[in-house]
PDB file of C-alpha atoms in Angstrom:
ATOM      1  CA  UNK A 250      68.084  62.309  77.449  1.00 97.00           C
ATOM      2  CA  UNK A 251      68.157  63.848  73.925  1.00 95.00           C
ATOM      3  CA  UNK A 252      65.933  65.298  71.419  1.00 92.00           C
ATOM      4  CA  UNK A 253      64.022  66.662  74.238  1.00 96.00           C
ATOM      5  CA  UNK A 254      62.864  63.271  74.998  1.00 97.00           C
ATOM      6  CA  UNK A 255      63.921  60.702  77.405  1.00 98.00           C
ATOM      7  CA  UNK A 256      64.812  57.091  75.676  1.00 98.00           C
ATOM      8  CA  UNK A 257      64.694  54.809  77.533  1.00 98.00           C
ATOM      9  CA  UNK A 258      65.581  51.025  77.258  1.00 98.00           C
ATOM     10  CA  UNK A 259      63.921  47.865  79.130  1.00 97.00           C
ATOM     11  CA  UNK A 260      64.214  43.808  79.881  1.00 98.00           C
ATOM     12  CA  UNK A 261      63.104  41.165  81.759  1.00 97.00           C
ATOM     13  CA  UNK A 262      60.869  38.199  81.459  1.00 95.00           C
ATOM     14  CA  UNK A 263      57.654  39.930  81.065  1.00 96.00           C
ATOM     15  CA  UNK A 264      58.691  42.395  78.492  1.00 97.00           C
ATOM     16  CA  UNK A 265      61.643  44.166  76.355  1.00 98.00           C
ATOM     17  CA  UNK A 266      61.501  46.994  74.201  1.00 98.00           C
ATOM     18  CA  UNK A 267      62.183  50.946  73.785  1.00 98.00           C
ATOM     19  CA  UNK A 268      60.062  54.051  75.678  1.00 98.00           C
ATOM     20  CA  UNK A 269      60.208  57.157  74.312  1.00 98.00           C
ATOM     21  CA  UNK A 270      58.978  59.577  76.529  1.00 98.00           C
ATOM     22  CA  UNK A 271      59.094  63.721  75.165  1.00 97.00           C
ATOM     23  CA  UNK A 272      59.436  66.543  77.639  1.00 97.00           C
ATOM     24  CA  UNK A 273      56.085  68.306  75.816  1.00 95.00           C
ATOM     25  CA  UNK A 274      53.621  67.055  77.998  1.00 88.00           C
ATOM     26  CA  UNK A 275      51.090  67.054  74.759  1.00 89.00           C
ATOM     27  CA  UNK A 276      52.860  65.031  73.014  1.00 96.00           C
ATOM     28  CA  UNK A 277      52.250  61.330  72.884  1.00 97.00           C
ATOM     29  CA  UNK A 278      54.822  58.508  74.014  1.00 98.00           C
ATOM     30  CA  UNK A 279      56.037  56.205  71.893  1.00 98.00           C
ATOM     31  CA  UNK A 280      56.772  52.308  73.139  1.00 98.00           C
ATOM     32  CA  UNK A 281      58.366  49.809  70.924  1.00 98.00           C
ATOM     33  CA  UNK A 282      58.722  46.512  72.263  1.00 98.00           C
ATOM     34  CA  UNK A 283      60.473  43.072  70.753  1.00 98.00           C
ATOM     35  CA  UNK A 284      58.016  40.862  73.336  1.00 98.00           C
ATOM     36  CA  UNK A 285      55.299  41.716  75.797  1.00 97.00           C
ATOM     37  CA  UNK A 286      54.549  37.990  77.562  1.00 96.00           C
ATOM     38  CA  UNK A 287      52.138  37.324  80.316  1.00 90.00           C
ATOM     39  CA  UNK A 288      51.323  33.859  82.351  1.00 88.00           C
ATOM     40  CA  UNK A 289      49.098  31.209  81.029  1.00 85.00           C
ATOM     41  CA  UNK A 290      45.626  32.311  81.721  1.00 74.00           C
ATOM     42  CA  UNK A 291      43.875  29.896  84.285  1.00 71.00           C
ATOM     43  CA  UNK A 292      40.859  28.495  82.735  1.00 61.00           C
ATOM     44  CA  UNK A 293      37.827  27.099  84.393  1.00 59.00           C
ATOM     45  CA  UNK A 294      37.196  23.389  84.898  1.00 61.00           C
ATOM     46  CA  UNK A 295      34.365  22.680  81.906  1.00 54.00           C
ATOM     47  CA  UNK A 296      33.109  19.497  84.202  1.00 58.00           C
ATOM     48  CA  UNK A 297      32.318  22.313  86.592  1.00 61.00           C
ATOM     49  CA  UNK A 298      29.303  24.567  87.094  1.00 57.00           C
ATOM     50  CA  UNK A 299      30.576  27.865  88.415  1.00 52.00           C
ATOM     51  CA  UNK A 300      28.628  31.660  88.855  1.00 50.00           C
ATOM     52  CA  UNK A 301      32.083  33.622  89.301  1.00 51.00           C
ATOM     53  CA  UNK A 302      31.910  36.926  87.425  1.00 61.00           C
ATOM     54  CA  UNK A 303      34.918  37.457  85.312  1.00 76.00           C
ATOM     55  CA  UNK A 304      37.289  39.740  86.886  1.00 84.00           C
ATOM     56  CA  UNK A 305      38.036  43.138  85.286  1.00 90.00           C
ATOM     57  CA  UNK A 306      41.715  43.453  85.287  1.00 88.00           C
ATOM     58  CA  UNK A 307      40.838  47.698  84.327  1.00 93.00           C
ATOM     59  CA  UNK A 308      38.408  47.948  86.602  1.00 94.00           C
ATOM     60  CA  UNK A 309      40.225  50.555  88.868  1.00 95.00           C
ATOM     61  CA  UNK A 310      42.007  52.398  86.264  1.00 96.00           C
ATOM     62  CA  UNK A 311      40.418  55.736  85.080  1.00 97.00           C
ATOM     63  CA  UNK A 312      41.613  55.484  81.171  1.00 97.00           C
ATOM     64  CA  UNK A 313      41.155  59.338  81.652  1.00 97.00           C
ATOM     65  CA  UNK A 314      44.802  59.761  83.456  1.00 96.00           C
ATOM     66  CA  UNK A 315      46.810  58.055  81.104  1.00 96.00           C
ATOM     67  CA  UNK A 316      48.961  59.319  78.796  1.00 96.00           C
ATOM     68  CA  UNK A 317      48.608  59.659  75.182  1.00 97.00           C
ATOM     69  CA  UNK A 318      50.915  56.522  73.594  1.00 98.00           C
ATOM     70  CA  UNK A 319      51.373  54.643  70.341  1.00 98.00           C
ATOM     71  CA  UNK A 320      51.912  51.510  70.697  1.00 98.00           C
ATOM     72  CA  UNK A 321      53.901  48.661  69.161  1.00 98.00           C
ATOM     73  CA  UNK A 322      55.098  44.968  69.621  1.00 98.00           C
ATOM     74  CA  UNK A 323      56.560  42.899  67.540  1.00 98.00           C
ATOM     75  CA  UNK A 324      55.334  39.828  69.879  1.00 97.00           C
ATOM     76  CA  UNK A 325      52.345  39.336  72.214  1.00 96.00           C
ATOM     77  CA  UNK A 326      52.115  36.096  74.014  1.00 94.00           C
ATOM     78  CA  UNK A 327      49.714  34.496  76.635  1.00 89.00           C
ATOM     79  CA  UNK A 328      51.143  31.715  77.690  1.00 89.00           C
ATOM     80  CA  UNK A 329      52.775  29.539  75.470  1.00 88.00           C
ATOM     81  CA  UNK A 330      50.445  30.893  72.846  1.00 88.00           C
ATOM     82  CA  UNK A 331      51.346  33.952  70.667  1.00 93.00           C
ATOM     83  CA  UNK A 332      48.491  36.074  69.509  1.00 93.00           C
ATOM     84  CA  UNK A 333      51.119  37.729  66.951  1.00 95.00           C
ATOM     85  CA  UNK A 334      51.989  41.746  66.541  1.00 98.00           C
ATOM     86  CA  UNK A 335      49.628  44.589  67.516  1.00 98.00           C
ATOM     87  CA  UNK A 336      50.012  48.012  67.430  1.00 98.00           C
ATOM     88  CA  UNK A 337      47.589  51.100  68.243  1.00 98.00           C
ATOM     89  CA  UNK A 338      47.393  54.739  69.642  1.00 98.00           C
ATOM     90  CA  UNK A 339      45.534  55.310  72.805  1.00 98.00           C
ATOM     91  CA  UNK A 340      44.137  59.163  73.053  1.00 98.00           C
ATOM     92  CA  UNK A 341      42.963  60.045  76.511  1.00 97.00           C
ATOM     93  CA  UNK A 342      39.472  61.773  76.856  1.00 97.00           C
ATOM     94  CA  UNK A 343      37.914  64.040  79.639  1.00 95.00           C
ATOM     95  CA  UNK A 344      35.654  60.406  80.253  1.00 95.00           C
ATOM     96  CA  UNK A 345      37.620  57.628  78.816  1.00 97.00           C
ATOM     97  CA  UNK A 346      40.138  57.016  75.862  1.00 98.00           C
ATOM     98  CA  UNK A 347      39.886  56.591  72.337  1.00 98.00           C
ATOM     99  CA  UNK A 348      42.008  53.394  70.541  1.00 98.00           C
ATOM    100  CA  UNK A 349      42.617  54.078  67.235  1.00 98.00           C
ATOM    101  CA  UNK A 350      44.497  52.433  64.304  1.00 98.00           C
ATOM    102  CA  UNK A 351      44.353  49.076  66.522  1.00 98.00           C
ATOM    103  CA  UNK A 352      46.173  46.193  64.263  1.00 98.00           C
ATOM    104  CA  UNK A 353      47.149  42.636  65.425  1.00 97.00           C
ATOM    105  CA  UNK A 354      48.525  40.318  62.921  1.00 97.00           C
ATOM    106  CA  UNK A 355      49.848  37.102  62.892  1.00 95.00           C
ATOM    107  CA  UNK A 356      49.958  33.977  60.746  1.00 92.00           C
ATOM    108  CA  UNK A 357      46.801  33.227  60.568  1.00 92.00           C
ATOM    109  CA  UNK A 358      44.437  35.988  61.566  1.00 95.00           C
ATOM    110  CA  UNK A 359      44.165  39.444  61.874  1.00 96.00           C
ATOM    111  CA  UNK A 360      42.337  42.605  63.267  1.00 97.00           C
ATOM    112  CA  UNK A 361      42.043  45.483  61.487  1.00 97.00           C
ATOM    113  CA  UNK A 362      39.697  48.520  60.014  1.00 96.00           C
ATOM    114  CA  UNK A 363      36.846  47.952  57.415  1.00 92.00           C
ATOM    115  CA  UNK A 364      38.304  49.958  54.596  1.00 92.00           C
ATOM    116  CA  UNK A 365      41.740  48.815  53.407  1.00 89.00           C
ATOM    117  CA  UNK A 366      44.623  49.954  54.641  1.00 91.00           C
ATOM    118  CA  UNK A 367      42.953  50.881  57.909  1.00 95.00           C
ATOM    119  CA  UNK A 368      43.366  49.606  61.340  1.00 97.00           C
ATOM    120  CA  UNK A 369      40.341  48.717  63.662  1.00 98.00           C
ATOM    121  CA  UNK A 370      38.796  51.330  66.307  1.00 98.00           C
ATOM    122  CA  UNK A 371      37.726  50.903  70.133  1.00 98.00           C
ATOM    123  CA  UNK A 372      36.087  53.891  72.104  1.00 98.00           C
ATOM    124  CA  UNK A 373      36.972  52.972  76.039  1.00 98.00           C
ATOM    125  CA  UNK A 374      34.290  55.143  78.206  1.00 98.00           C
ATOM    126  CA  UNK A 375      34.596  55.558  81.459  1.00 97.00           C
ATOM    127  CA  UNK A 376      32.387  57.793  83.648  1.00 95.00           C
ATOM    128  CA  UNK A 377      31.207  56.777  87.268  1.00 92.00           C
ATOM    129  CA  UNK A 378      33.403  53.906  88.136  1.00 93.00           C
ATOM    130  CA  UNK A 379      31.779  52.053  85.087  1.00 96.00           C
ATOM    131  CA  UNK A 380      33.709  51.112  81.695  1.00 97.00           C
ATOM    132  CA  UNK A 381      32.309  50.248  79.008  1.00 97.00           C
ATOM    133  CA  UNK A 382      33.745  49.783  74.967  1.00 98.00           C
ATOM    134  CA  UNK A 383      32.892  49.418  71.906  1.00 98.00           C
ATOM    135  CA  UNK A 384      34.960  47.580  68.750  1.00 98.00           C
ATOM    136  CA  UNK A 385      34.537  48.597  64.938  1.00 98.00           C
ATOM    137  CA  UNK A 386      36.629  46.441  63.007  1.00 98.00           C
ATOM    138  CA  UNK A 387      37.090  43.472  61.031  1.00 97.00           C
ATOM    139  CA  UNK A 388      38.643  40.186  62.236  1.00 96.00           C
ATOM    140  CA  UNK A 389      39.990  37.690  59.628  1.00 96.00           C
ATOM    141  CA  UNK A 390      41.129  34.107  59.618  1.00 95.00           C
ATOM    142  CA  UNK A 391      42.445  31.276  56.968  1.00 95.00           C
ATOM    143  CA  UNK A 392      41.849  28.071  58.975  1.00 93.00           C
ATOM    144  CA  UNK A 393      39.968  28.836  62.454  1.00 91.00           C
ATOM    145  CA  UNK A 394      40.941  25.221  63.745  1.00 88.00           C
ATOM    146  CA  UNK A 395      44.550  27.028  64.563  1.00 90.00           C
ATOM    147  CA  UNK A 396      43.172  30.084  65.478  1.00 90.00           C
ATOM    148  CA  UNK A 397      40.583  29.603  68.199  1.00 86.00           C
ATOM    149  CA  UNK A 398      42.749  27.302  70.419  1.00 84.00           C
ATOM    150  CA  UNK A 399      44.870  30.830  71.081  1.00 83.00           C
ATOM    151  CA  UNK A 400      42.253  32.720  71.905  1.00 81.00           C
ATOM    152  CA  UNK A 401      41.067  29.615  74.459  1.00 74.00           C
ATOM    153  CA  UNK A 402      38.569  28.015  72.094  1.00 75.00           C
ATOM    154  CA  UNK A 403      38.149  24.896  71.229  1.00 74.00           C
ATOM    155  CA  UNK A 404      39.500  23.589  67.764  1.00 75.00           C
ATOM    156  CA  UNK A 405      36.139  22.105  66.161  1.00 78.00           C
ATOM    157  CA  UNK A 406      35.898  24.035  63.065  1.00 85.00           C
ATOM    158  CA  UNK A 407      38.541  23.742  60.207  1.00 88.00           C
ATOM    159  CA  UNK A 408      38.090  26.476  57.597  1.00 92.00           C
ATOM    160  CA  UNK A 409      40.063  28.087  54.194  1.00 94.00           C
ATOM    161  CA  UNK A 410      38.661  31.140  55.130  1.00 95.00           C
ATOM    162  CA  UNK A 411      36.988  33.694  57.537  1.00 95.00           C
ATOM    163  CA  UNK A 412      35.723  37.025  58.146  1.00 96.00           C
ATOM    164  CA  UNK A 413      33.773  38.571  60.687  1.00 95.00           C
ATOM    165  CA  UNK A 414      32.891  42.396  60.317  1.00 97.00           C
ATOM    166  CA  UNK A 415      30.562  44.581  62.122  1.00 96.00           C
ATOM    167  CA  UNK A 416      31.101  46.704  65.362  1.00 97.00           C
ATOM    168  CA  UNK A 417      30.567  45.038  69.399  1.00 97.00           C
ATOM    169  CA  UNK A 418      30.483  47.117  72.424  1.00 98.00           C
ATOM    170  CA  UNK A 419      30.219  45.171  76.107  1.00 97.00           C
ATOM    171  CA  UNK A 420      30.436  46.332  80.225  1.00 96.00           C
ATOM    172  CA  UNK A 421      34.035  46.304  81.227  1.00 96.00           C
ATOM    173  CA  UNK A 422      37.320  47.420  79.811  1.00 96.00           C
ATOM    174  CA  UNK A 423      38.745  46.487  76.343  1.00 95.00           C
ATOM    175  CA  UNK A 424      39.797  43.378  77.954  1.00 91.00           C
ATOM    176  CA  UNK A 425      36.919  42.514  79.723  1.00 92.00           C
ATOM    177  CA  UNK A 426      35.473  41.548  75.980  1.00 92.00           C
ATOM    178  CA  UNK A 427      33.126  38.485  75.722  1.00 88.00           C
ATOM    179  CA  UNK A 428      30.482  37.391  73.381  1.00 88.00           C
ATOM    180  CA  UNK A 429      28.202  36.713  76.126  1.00 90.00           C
ATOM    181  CA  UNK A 430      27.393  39.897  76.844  1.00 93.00           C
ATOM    182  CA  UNK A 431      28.203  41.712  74.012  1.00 95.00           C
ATOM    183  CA  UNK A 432      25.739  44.063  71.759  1.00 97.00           C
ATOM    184  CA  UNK A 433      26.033  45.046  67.921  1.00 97.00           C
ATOM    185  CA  UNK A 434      26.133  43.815  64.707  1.00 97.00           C
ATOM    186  CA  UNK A 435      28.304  41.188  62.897  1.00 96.00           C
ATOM    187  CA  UNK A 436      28.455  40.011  59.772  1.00 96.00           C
ATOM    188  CA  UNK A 437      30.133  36.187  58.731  1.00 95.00           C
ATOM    189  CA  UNK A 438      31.441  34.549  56.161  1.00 95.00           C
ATOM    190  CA  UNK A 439      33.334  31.221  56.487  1.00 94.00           C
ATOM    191  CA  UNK A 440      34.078  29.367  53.358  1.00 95.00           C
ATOM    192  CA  UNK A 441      35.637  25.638  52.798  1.00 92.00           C
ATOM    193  CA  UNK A 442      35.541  23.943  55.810  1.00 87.00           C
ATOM    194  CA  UNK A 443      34.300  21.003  58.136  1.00 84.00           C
ATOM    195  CA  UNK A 444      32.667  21.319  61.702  1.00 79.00           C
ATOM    196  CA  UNK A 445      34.421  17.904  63.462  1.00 75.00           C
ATOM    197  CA  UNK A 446      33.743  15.784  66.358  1.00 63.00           C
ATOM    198  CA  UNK A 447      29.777  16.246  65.388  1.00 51.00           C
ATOM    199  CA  UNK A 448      29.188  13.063  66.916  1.00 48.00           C
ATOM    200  CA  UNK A 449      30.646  13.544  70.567  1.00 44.00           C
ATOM    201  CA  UNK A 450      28.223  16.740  71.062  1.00 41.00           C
ATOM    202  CA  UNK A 451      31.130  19.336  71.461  1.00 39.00           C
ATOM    203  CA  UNK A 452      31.072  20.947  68.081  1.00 42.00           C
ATOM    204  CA  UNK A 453      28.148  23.715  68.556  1.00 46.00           C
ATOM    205  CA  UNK A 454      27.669  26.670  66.498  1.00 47.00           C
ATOM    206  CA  UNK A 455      27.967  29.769  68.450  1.00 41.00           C
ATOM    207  CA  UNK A 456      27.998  27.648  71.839  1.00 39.00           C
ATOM    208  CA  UNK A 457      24.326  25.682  70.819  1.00 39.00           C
ATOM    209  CA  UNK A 458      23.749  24.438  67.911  1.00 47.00           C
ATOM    210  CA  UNK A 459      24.439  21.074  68.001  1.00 51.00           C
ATOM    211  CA  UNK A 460      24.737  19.820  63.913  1.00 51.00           C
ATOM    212  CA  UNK A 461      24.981  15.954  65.831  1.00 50.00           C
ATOM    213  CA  UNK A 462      21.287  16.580  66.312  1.00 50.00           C
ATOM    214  CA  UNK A 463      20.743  17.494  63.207  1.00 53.00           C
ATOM    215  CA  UNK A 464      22.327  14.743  61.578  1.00 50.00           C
ATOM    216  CA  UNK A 465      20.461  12.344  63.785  1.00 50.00           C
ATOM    217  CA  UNK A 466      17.095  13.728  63.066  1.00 48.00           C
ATOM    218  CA  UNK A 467      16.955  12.536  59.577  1.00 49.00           C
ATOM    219  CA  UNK A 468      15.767   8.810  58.362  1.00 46.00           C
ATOM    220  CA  UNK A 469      18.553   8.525  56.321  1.00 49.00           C
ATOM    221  CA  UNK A 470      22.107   7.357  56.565  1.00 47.00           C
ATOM    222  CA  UNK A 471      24.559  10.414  56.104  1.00 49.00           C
ATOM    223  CA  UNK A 472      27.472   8.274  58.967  1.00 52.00           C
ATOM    224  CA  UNK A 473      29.685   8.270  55.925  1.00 45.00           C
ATOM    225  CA  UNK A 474      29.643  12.301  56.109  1.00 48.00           C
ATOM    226  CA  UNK A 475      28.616  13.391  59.675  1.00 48.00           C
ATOM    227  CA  UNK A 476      31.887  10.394  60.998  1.00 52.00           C
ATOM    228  CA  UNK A 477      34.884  12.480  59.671  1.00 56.00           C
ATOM    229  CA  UNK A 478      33.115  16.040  60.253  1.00 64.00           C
ATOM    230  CA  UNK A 479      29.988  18.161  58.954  1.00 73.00           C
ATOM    231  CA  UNK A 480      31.453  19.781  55.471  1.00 81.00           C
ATOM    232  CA  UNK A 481      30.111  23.036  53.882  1.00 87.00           C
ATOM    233  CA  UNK A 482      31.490  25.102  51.428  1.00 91.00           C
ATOM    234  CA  UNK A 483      29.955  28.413  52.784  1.00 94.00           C
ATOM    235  CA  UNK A 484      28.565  30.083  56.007  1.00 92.00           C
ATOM    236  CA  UNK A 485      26.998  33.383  55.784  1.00 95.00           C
ATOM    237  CA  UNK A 486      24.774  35.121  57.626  1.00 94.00           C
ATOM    238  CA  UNK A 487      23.971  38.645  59.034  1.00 96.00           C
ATOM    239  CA  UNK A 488      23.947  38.511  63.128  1.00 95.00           C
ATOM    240  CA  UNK A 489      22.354  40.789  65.957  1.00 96.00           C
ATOM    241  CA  UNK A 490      23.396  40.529  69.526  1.00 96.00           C
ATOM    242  CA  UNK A 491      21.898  42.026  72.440  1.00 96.00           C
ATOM    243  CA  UNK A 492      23.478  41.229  75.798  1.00 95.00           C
ATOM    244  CA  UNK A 493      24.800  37.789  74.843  1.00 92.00           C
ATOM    245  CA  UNK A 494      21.529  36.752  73.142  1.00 93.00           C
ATOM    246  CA  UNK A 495      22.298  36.488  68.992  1.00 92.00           C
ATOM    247  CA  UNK A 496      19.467  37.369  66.444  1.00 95.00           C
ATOM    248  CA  UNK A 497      19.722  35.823  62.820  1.00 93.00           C
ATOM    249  CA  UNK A 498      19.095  39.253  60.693  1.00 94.00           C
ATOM    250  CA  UNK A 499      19.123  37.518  57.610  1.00 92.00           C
ATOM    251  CA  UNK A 500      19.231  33.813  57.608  1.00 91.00           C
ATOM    252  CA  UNK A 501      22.008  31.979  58.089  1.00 89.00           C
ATOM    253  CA  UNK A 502      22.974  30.094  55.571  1.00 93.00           C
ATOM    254  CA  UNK A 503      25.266  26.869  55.508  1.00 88.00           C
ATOM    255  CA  UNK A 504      26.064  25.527  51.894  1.00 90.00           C
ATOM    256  CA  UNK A 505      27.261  22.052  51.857  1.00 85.00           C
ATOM    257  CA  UNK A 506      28.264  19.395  49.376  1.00 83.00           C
ATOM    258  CA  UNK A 507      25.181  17.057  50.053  1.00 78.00           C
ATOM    259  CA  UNK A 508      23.462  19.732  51.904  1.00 80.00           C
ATOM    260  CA  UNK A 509      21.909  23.295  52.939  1.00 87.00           C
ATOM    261  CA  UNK A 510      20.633  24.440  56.221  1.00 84.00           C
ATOM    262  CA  UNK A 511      19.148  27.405  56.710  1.00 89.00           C
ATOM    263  CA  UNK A 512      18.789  29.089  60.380  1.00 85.00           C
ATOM    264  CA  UNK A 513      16.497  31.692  61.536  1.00 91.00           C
ATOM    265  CA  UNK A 514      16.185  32.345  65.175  1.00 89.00           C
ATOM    266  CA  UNK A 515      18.012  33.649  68.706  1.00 89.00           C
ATOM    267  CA  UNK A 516      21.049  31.787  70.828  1.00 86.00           C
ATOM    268  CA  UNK A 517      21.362  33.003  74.108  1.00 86.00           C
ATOM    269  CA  UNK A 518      25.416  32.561  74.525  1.00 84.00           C
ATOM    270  CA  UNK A 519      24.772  32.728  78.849  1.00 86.00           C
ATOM    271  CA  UNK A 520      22.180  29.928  78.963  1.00 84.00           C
ATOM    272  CA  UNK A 521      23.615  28.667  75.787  1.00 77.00           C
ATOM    273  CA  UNK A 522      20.168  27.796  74.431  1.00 78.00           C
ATOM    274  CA  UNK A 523      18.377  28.084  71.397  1.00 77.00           C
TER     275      UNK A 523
END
């Protein structure tokens, strides 16, 4: 104990790092940590149709009672797979918390605020027994065929570039997150890239949009560019979701060498139809 604060000092498998903890009961605690690791996440079998609801591993804590923290590690890992550094200050609220300042980087993607400089935001509410939250932030990739397999994705688009910004807000926790039954607005932009594997079915935009059967629809022979991957130099588009259904606001747009497609319509991400 000094500087009216308890330091404290921690290690094991799952975690080592530094707690600060002041005697003023206002102020917030500070935890630094080298490594925060947790187990491989057990993933569902894709050959199998299954109606379990995804478990909420908040759903029992009131985000009320905890303290005010910032937060900082210099490693995050799931896994074998680590999702790089993140940092953030959690602000407890008479229904819920407020995450502010939320940053994750690593080598090839990041989270963080619209404006420069700034770090993303998440508002947890909690009132009831029910959570719900709500993301405002950008995320940004160079090639997403490296990033998605870490967030449990498959690899089947390669890309120089990519940016989603807009602001999400789902039922559940912060990490009960998932585009299937999420709400907001997004905007995209993915330049210099391929979609690959168009021909075995698995490479679907959002989850159902199959550019195979695209391909395949036309009288004319495009095997020499649909066999090593669907290439485009752009894909923008403005994006609406409501409950795991997505909206084209604006078009999307995909600019390719020998091609351009142009999307309007919904996806439901659930029923994964379109």
């Amino acid at each position: 104990h000094k500087e009216e604060a308890w330091h404290i000092f921690g290690q094991n498998l799952l975690l080592t790092g530094n707690f600060i903890l002041p005697d003023a009961q206002k102020e917030p605690w500070d935890i630094t940590l080298d490594y925060l690791r947790f187990p491989p996440r057990e993933l569902p079998d894709p050959e199998e149709e299954t109606d379990e609801e995804e478990i909420d591993l908040l759903q029992e804590l009131d985000p009320s009672t905890l303290p005010a923290f910032n937060f900082k590690t210099a490693e995050l890992s799931i896994g074998e797979s680590n999702l790089g550094t993140f940092s953030f200050t959690l602000t407890p609220l008479e229904h819920g918390a407020t995450i502010t300042d939320f940053r994750m980087q690593e080598d090839v993607s990041s989270i963080s605020g619209a404006l420069e400089g700034s770090g993303a935001t998440i508002d947890w509410d909690y009132e009831k027994g029910l959570h719900r939250s709500h993301f405002a932030g950008v995320f940004a990739a160079g090639d997403l065929a490296k990033v998605m397999p870490k967030w449990g994705h498959d690899a089947n688009i390669v890309s120089r570039q990519a940016r989603f910004d807009g602001e999400l807000s789902w039922p559940g926790s912060p990490l009960a997150f998932a585009l299937k039954k999420s709400s907001g607005e997004i905007s995209m932009a993915i330049n210099n890239g391929r979609f690959v594997n168009i021909d075995s079915g698995s490479s679907k935009l959002l989850g159902a949009f199959n550019f195979d059967a695209v391909v395949r629809r036309l009288e004319l022979d495009f095997s020499d560019l649909y066999e090593r991957g669907f290439s485009y130099d752009s894909i923008n588009g403005e994006l609406t979701f409501i409950d795991g259904v997505v909206h084209t606001r604006t078009p999307l747009i995909i600019d390719g060498p020998s091609s351009r497609l142009n999307i309007n319509g919904e996806i439901s991400l659930p029923n994964e139809t379109i």
